[in-house]
Coordinates of C-alpha atoms in Angstrom, one line a residue:
X1 CA -36.9 6.6 13.4
X2 CA -37.9 7.4 9.8
X3 CA -37.2 11.0 8.9
X4 CA -39.6 12.8 6.4
X5 CA -39.6 16.2 4.9
X6 CA -43.3 16.7 4.3
X7 CA -45.1 18.3 1.4
X8 CA -45.4 22.1 1.5
X9 CA -48.6 24.1 0.8
X10 CA -49.3 26.6 -1.9
X11 CA -50.4 30.2 -1.1
X12 CA -54.1 29.1 -1.5
X13 CA -53.6 26.5 1.2
X14 CA -53.8 23.5 -1.1
X15 CA -51.0 20.9 -0.8
X16 CA -48.4 21.2 -3.5
X17 CA -47.7 18.3 -5.7
X18 CA -44.6 16.3 -4.7
X19 CA -41.7 14.3 -6.0
X20 CA -41.0 11.3 -3.8
X21 CA -37.4 10.7 -2.9
X22 CA -36.0 7.7 -1.0
X23 CA -32.8 8.6 0.9
X24 CA -30.7 5.7 2.2
X25 CA -28.0 5.9 4.9
X26 CA -30.0 8.5 6.8
X27 CA -27.4 8.7 9.6
X28 CA -24.6 9.6 7.3
X29 CA -23.2 13.2 7.3
X30 CA -24.2 13.6 3.6
X31 CA -27.8 12.4 4.2
X32 CA -28.1 14.9 7.1
X33 CA -26.7 17.7 4.9
X34 CA -29.2 16.8 2.2
X35 CA -32.1 17.0 4.7
X36 CA -30.8 20.2 6.2
X37 CA -30.2 22.0 2.9
X38 CA -33.6 21.0 1.5
X39 CA -35.4 22.3 4.6
X40 CA -33.8 25.7 4.0
X41 CA -34.2 25.7 0.2
X42 CA -37.0 25.6 -2.3
X43 CA -35.8 23.1 -4.9
X44 CA -38.5 21.9 -7.2
X45 CA -38.8 19.3 -10.0
X46 CA -41.2 20.5 -12.6
X47 CA -42.8 22.7 -10.0
X48 CA -43.2 19.9 -7.5
X49 CA -41.6 19.9 -4.0
X50 CA -39.6 17.0 -2.8
X51 CA -41.1 14.6 -0.2
X52 CA -38.2 12.7 1.3
X53 CA -38.3 9.4 3.1
X54 CA -34.9 9.1 4.9
X55 CA -34.1 5.5 6.1
X56 CA -31.2 4.5 8.3
X57 CA -29.4 1.2 7.9
X58 CA -31.6 -0.3 10.6
X59 CA -34.6 0.6 8.5
X60 CA -33.2 -0.3 5.1
X61 CA -30.3 -2.7 4.5
X62 CA -29.4 -2.0 0.9
X63 CA -27.5 -5.2 0.7
X64 CA -30.7 -7.3 1.3
X65 CA -32.9 -7.8 -1.7
X66 CA -36.1 -8.2 0.2
X67 CA -35.4 -5.1 2.3
X68 CA -34.9 -3.0 -0.9
X69 CA -38.0 -4.4 -2.6
X70 CA -40.1 -3.7 0.5
X71 CA -38.9 0.0 0.7
X72 CA -39.7 0.5 -3.0
X73 CA -43.1 -1.0 -2.6
X74 CA -43.9 1.1 0.4
X75 CA -42.7 4.5 -0.8
X76 CA -42.8 4.1 -4.6
X77 CA -39.9 6.6 -5.1
X78 CA -39.3 8.6 -8.3
X79 CA -35.8 9.3 -7.2
X80 CA -33.4 7.4 -4.9
X81 CA -30.3 9.0 -3.3
X82 CA -27.9 6.4 -2.0
X83 CA -25.8 7.6 0.9
X84 CA -25.5 4.2 2.5
X85 CA -21.9 2.9 2.3
X86 CA -19.3 0.8 4.2
X87 CA -16.8 3.5 4.8
X88 CA -14.4 1.8 7.3
X89 CA -11.4 1.9 4.8
X90 CA -8.9 0.1 7.0
X91 CA -11.4 -2.4 8.4
X92 CA -12.6 -3.3 4.9
X93 CA -9.2 -5.0 4.3
X94 CA -10.3 -7.8 6.6
X95 CA -14.1 -7.5 6.1
X96 CA -14.2 -7.6 2.3
X97 CA -17.4 -9.6 2.1
X98 CA -19.3 -6.9 4.1
X99 CA -17.7 -4.1 2.2
X100 CA -18.7 -5.6 -1.1
X101 CA -22.2 -6.4 0.2
X102 CA -22.9 -2.8 1.0
X103 CA -20.8 -1.0 -1.5
X104 CA -21.3 -3.2 -4.6
X105 CA -24.3 -5.5 -4.1
X106 CA -26.3 -2.7 -2.4
X107 CA -26.1 -0.2 -5.3
X108 CA -26.8 -3.0 -7.7
X109 CA -30.0 -4.0 -5.9
X110 CA -31.1 -0.3 -5.8
X111 CA -30.4 0.1 -9.5
X112 CA -32.3 -3.0 -10.4
X113 CA -35.4 -1.8 -8.4
X114 CA -35.1 1.6 -10.1
X115 CA -35.0 -0.2 -13.5
X116 CA -38.2 -2.1 -12.6
X117 CA -40.1 0.9 -11.3
X118 CA -38.8 3.6 -13.7
X119 CA -37.2 5.5 -10.8
X120 CA -33.9 7.3 -11.1
X121 CA -30.8 6.9 -8.9
X122 CA -28.2 9.2 -7.5
X123 CA -25.3 7.1 -6.2
X124 CA -22.2 8.4 -4.3
X125 CA -18.8 7.0 -5.1
X126 CA -15.3 7.9 -4.0
X127 CA -11.9 9.3 -5.1
X128 CA -10.5 6.0 -3.7
X129 CA -11.3 4.3 -7.0
X130 CA -8.0 5.8 -8.2
X131 CA -4.4 4.9 -7.3
X132 CA -3.0 8.3 -8.1
X133 CA 0.4 7.0 -9.1
X134 CA 0.5 8.2 -12.8
X135 CA -1.5 11.3 -11.9
X136 CA 1.0 12.2 -9.1
X137 CA 3.9 12.1 -11.6
X138 CA 1.9 14.4 -14.0
X139 CA 0.8 16.7 -11.2
X140 CA 4.4 17.2 -10.1
X141 CA 5.3 18.0 -13.7
X142 CA 2.6 20.6 -13.8
X143 CA 3.3 22.2 -10.5
X144 CA 7.1 21.9 -10.3
X145 CA 8.4 21.8 -13.8
X146 CA 6.0 24.2 -15.5
X147 CA 4.7 21.7 -18.0
X148 CA 1.7 23.2 -19.8
X149 CA -1.6 21.6 -20.8
X150 CA -0.3 21.2 -24.4
X151 CA 2.7 19.5 -23.0
X152 CA 0.4 17.1 -21.1
X153 CA -1.5 16.4 -24.3
X154 CA 1.8 15.7 -26.2
X155 CA 2.9 13.4 -23.4
X156 CA -0.3 11.5 -23.4
X157 CA -1.0 12.1 -19.7
X158 CA -4.0 14.3 -20.5
X159 CA -5.6 11.2 -22.0
X160 CA -5.4 9.4 -18.7
X161 CA -7.8 12.0 -17.3
X162 CA -5.5 14.4 -15.5
X163 CA -5.9 18.2 -16.0
X164 CA -4.5 21.2 -14.1
X165 CA -7.7 21.0 -12.1
X166 CA -7.4 17.3 -11.0
X167 CA -8.7 14.0 -12.3
X168 CA -11.6 14.0 -14.8
X169 CA -14.1 11.3 -15.4
X170 CA -11.9 10.0 -18.2
X171 CA -9.2 8.9 -15.7
X172 CA -8.7 5.2 -15.5
X173 CA -9.7 3.8 -12.0
X174 CA -7.1 1.6 -10.3
X175 CA -8.2 1.2 -6.7
X176 CA -5.5 0.2 -4.2
X177 CA -7.8 -0.9 -1.3
X178 CA -10.7 -3.3 -0.8
X179 CA -12.8 -0.2 0.0
X180 CA -11.9 1.4 -3.3
X181 CA -12.4 -1.8 -5.2
X182 CA -15.9 -2.3 -3.7
X183 CA -16.9 1.3 -4.5
X184 CA -15.7 0.9 -8.1
X185 CA -17.7 -2.3 -8.4
X186 CA -20.8 -0.5 -7.1
X187 CA -20.7 2.4 -9.5
X188 CA -20.0 0.1 -12.4
X189 CA -23.1 -2.0 -11.5
X190 CA -25.3 1.2 -11.3
X191 CA -24.1 2.5 -14.7
X192 CA -24.5 -0.9 -16.3
X193 CA -28.1 -1.3 -15.2
X194 CA -29.3 2.3 -15.5
X195 CA -26.9 4.0 -17.9
X196 CA -27.8 7.7 -18.2
X197 CA -30.8 7.3 -15.9
X198 CA -28.3 7.1 -13.1
X199 CA -26.2 10.0 -11.6
X200 CA -23.0 8.6 -10.1
X201 CA -21.0 11.3 -8.3
X202 CA -17.4 10.6 -7.2
X203 CA -16.5 12.9 -4.3
X204 CA -13.5 13.3 -2.0
X205 CA -12.4 14.1 1.5
X206 CA -16.0 14.8 2.7
X207 CA -16.5 16.7 5.9
X208 CA -19.3 18.7 7.6
X209 CA -20.9 19.6 10.9
X210 CA -22.3 16.1 11.3
X211 CA -20.7 12.7 11.8
X212 CA -17.1 11.7 11.9
X213 CA -14.7 13.4 9.6
X214 CA -11.2 14.8 9.3
X215 CA -12.1 18.4 10.2
X216 CA -13.9 17.5 13.4
X217 CA -11.2 15.0 14.3
X218 CA -8.5 17.6 13.9
X219 CA -10.5 20.1 16.0
X220 CA -10.8 17.5 18.8
X221 CA -7.1 16.6 18.7
X222 CA -6.0 20.2 18.5
X223 CA -8.1 21.1 21.5
X224 CA -6.8 18.2 23.5
X225 CA -3.1 18.3 22.5
X226 CA -0.7 18.9 25.4
X227 CA 1.6 21.9 25.1
X228 CA 4.4 21.5 22.6
X229 CA 3.1 18.0 21.7
X230 CA 2.9 18.1 17.9
X231 CA 0.2 16.5 15.7
X232 CA 1.6 14.4 12.9
X233 CA -0.3 14.6 9.6
X234 CA 0.4 12.9 6.2
X235 CA 1.9 15.3 3.6
X236 CA 2.2 13.1 0.5
X237 CA -1.4 12.2 -0.2
X238 CA -3.1 15.0 -2.4
X239 CA -6.8 15.4 -2.7
X240 CA -9.8 17.9 -2.8
X241 CA -11.6 18.6 0.5
X242 CA -15.3 18.8 0.0
X243 CA -18.0 20.3 2.2
X244 CA -21.0 18.0 2.6
X245 CA -23.5 20.9 2.4
X246 CA -22.1 22.1 -1.0
X247 CA -22.3 18.5 -2.3
X248 CA -25.9 18.3 -1.0
X249 CA -26.9 21.5 -2.9
X250 CA -25.3 20.1 -6.0
X251 CA -27.3 16.9 -5.7
X252 CA -30.7 18.7 -5.3
X253 CA -29.8 20.9 -8.3
X254 CA -28.9 17.9 -10.4
X255 CA -32.3 16.3 -9.6
X256 CA -34.2 19.5 -10.0
X257 CA -32.7 20.7 -13.3
X258 CA -32.4 18.9 -16.6
X259 CA -28.8 18.5 -17.7
X260 CA -27.5 20.2 -20.9
X261 CA -27.9 18.2 -24.1
X262 CA -24.9 16.1 -24.9
X263 CA -23.7 15.4 -21.4
X264 CA -23.6 11.7 -22.1
X265 CA -22.9 9.3 -19.3
X266 CA -24.2 9.9 -15.8
X267 CA -20.7 9.8 -14.1
X268 CA -19.6 13.0 -12.6
X269 CA -16.8 14.3 -10.3
X270 CA -17.5 16.9 -7.6
X271 CA -15.2 18.2 -4.9
X272 CA -14.1 21.5 -3.5
X273 CA -11.9 23.4 -6.0
X274 CA -8.2 23.2 -5.7
X275 CA -6.1 20.6 -4.0
X276 CA -3.9 20.1 -0.9
X277 CA -2.3 17.4 1.3
X278 CA -3.8 16.2 4.6
X279 CA -1.0 18.2 6.2
X280 CA -1.9 21.4 4.4
X281 CA -5.6 20.8 5.2
X282 CA -4.8 20.5 8.9
X283 CA -2.8 23.7 8.9
X284 CA -5.7 25.6 7.3
X285 CA -8.2 24.0 9.7
X286 CA -6.2 25.3 12.7
X287 CA -5.7 28.8 11.1
X288 CA -9.4 29.3 10.5
X289 CA -10.5 27.6 13.8
X290 CA -8.2 30.0 15.8
X291 CA -9.8 33.0 14.0
X292 CA -13.3 31.8 14.9
X293 CA -12.3 31.1 18.5
X294 CA -12.9 27.4 18.1
X295 CA -9.4 26.8 19.5
X296 CA -7.7 28.7 22.3
X297 CA -4.2 28.1 21.2
X298 CA -2.1 26.8 18.2
X299 CA -0.5 23.4 18.4
X300 CA 2.6 22.3 16.4
X301 CA 1.7 20.2 13.3
X302 CA 4.4 18.2 11.8
X303 CA 4.4 16.5 8.4
X304 CA 5.0 12.8 7.8
X305 CA 5.1 10.6 4.7
X306 CA 2.6 7.8 4.2
X307 CA 5.0 4.9 4.6
X308 CA 6.3 6.3 7.9
X309 CA 2.8 6.9 9.2
X310 CA 1.7 3.4 8.2
X311 CA 4.8 1.9 9.9
X312 CA 4.0 3.8 13.2
X313 CA 0.4 2.6 13.0
X314 CA 1.6 -1.0 12.5
X315 CA 3.8 -0.7 15.6
X316 CA 0.6 0.0 17.5
X317 CA -1.2 -3.0 16.0
X318 CA -3.1 -1.0 13.3
X319 CA -2.6 -2.1 9.7
X320 CA -3.7 0.7 7.3
X321 CA -5.2 0.2 3.9
X322 CA -3.3 1.8 1.0
X323 CA -4.6 5.2 -0.1
X324 CA -4.2 7.0 -3.4
X325 CA -1.2 9.3 -3.5
X326 CA -3.1 11.7 -5.8
X327 CA -6.9 11.9 -6.1
X328 CA -7.8 15.5 -6.6
X329 CA -11.0 15.7 -8.6
X330 CA -11.9 18.0 -11.5
X331 CA -15.5 19.2 -11.2
X332 CA -15.6 20.9 -14.6
X333 CA -17.9 18.5 -16.4
X334 CA -20.7 18.6 -13.9
X335 CA -20.5 22.4 -13.8
X336 CA -20.8 22.6 -17.6
X337 CA -23.7 20.1 -17.7
X338 CA -25.9 22.0 -15.3
X339 CA -28.3 24.4 -16.9
X340 CA -28.1 28.1 -16.5
X341 CA -31.0 28.2 -13.9
X342 CA -28.7 27.2 -11.0
X343 CA -30.4 27.7 -7.6
X344 CA -27.6 25.8 -5.9
X345 CA -25.1 28.6 -6.7
X346 CA -27.4 31.2 -5.2
X347 CA -28.1 29.2 -2.1
X348 CA -24.5 28.0 -1.7
X349 CA -22.0 30.6 -3.1
X350 CA -19.2 28.3 -2.1
X351 CA -20.3 25.6 -4.6
X352 CA -17.6 26.3 -7.1
X353 CA -15.1 28.1 -4.9
X354 CA -11.7 27.0 -3.5
X355 CA -11.8 24.4 -0.8
X356 CA -10.7 27.0 1.8
X357 CA -13.9 29.0 1.3
X358 CA -16.0 25.8 1.8
X359 CA -14.0 25.0 5.0
X360 CA -14.7 28.6 6.2
X361 CA -18.5 28.2 5.7
X362 CA -18.5 24.8 7.5
X363 CA -16.5 26.1 10.4
X364 CA -18.8 29.2 10.8
X365 CA -21.8 26.8 10.9
X366 CA -20.0 24.7 13.4
X367 CA -19.0 27.7 15.6
X368 CA -22.7 28.8 15.6
X369 CA -23.6 25.4 17.0
X370 CA -21.0 25.1 19.8
X371 CA -20.9 28.8 20.9

């Protein structure tokens, strides 16, 4: 069923003017977060409220040219937010055609229609466009050897896009998986067609109260784990966990507010602040979940390296796609480019906070639902 957020009414009872938004991938956790946050907020574009037409894959196949053209003709959007994606990272290794059809051709078709109709596009990409290999070496130098930012500059590593806060938009993509390659092809197509009329956001380790994600999977496994039976979680992949609701607020803010002059290309990174391994993430999930009574007891959590984890999966008949060893994202550029009138920060205080605060906000929302 198509989901709409309808126009609001002014105090005098007259309908307010609207900005029409086409939202793809309506069943995704981010699309649901976008609808939920907008329903609670009062974001405006030039004084106009947003009227959102949210379409699921069954209603809009972004990899089909006729389907895309029909949606644009029907809704005549001024903005498009593309949350549709092929996200089965491991399955993509043997389903490359479908991964590219959704993750590369789909964004290209959306961008082409936007160019024809003068609409603007927000497209979501992934930290998996990076390999993390060079960044991992530099990160270890920063965290373990005490190398400073000036030392990074002298070494040339800063030019590759790594800072103390993670990878910037200047980092060179080098995807290891079919999924990552298809996402990179999609963002490149969007920027080639629309240039600065597009907003491409790379994000990482997304989770929320909706859909399937690492946080909800860990909660389920922790609740079901037998006594003394440890969970095994990878400890040598480093990234930035990101709350879907915080990203949703950022997207509405980016649409609602003009960016500061001189921001240049429409490519941005956004993730929760700080970085951790999947193992550290799991430990924090359990700590906070116990405090919120989402779990009755703690379970042992043991660390494992990526190669050993992949070998164990292969023994069970599951071949895993390679993942980046380091893909923590630096959100500094998008923060600097937003204007001072930042409603998103008021509505979502966790927007620029450490990932642990974002996790706390998500788990509190989740606890309110299940209790």
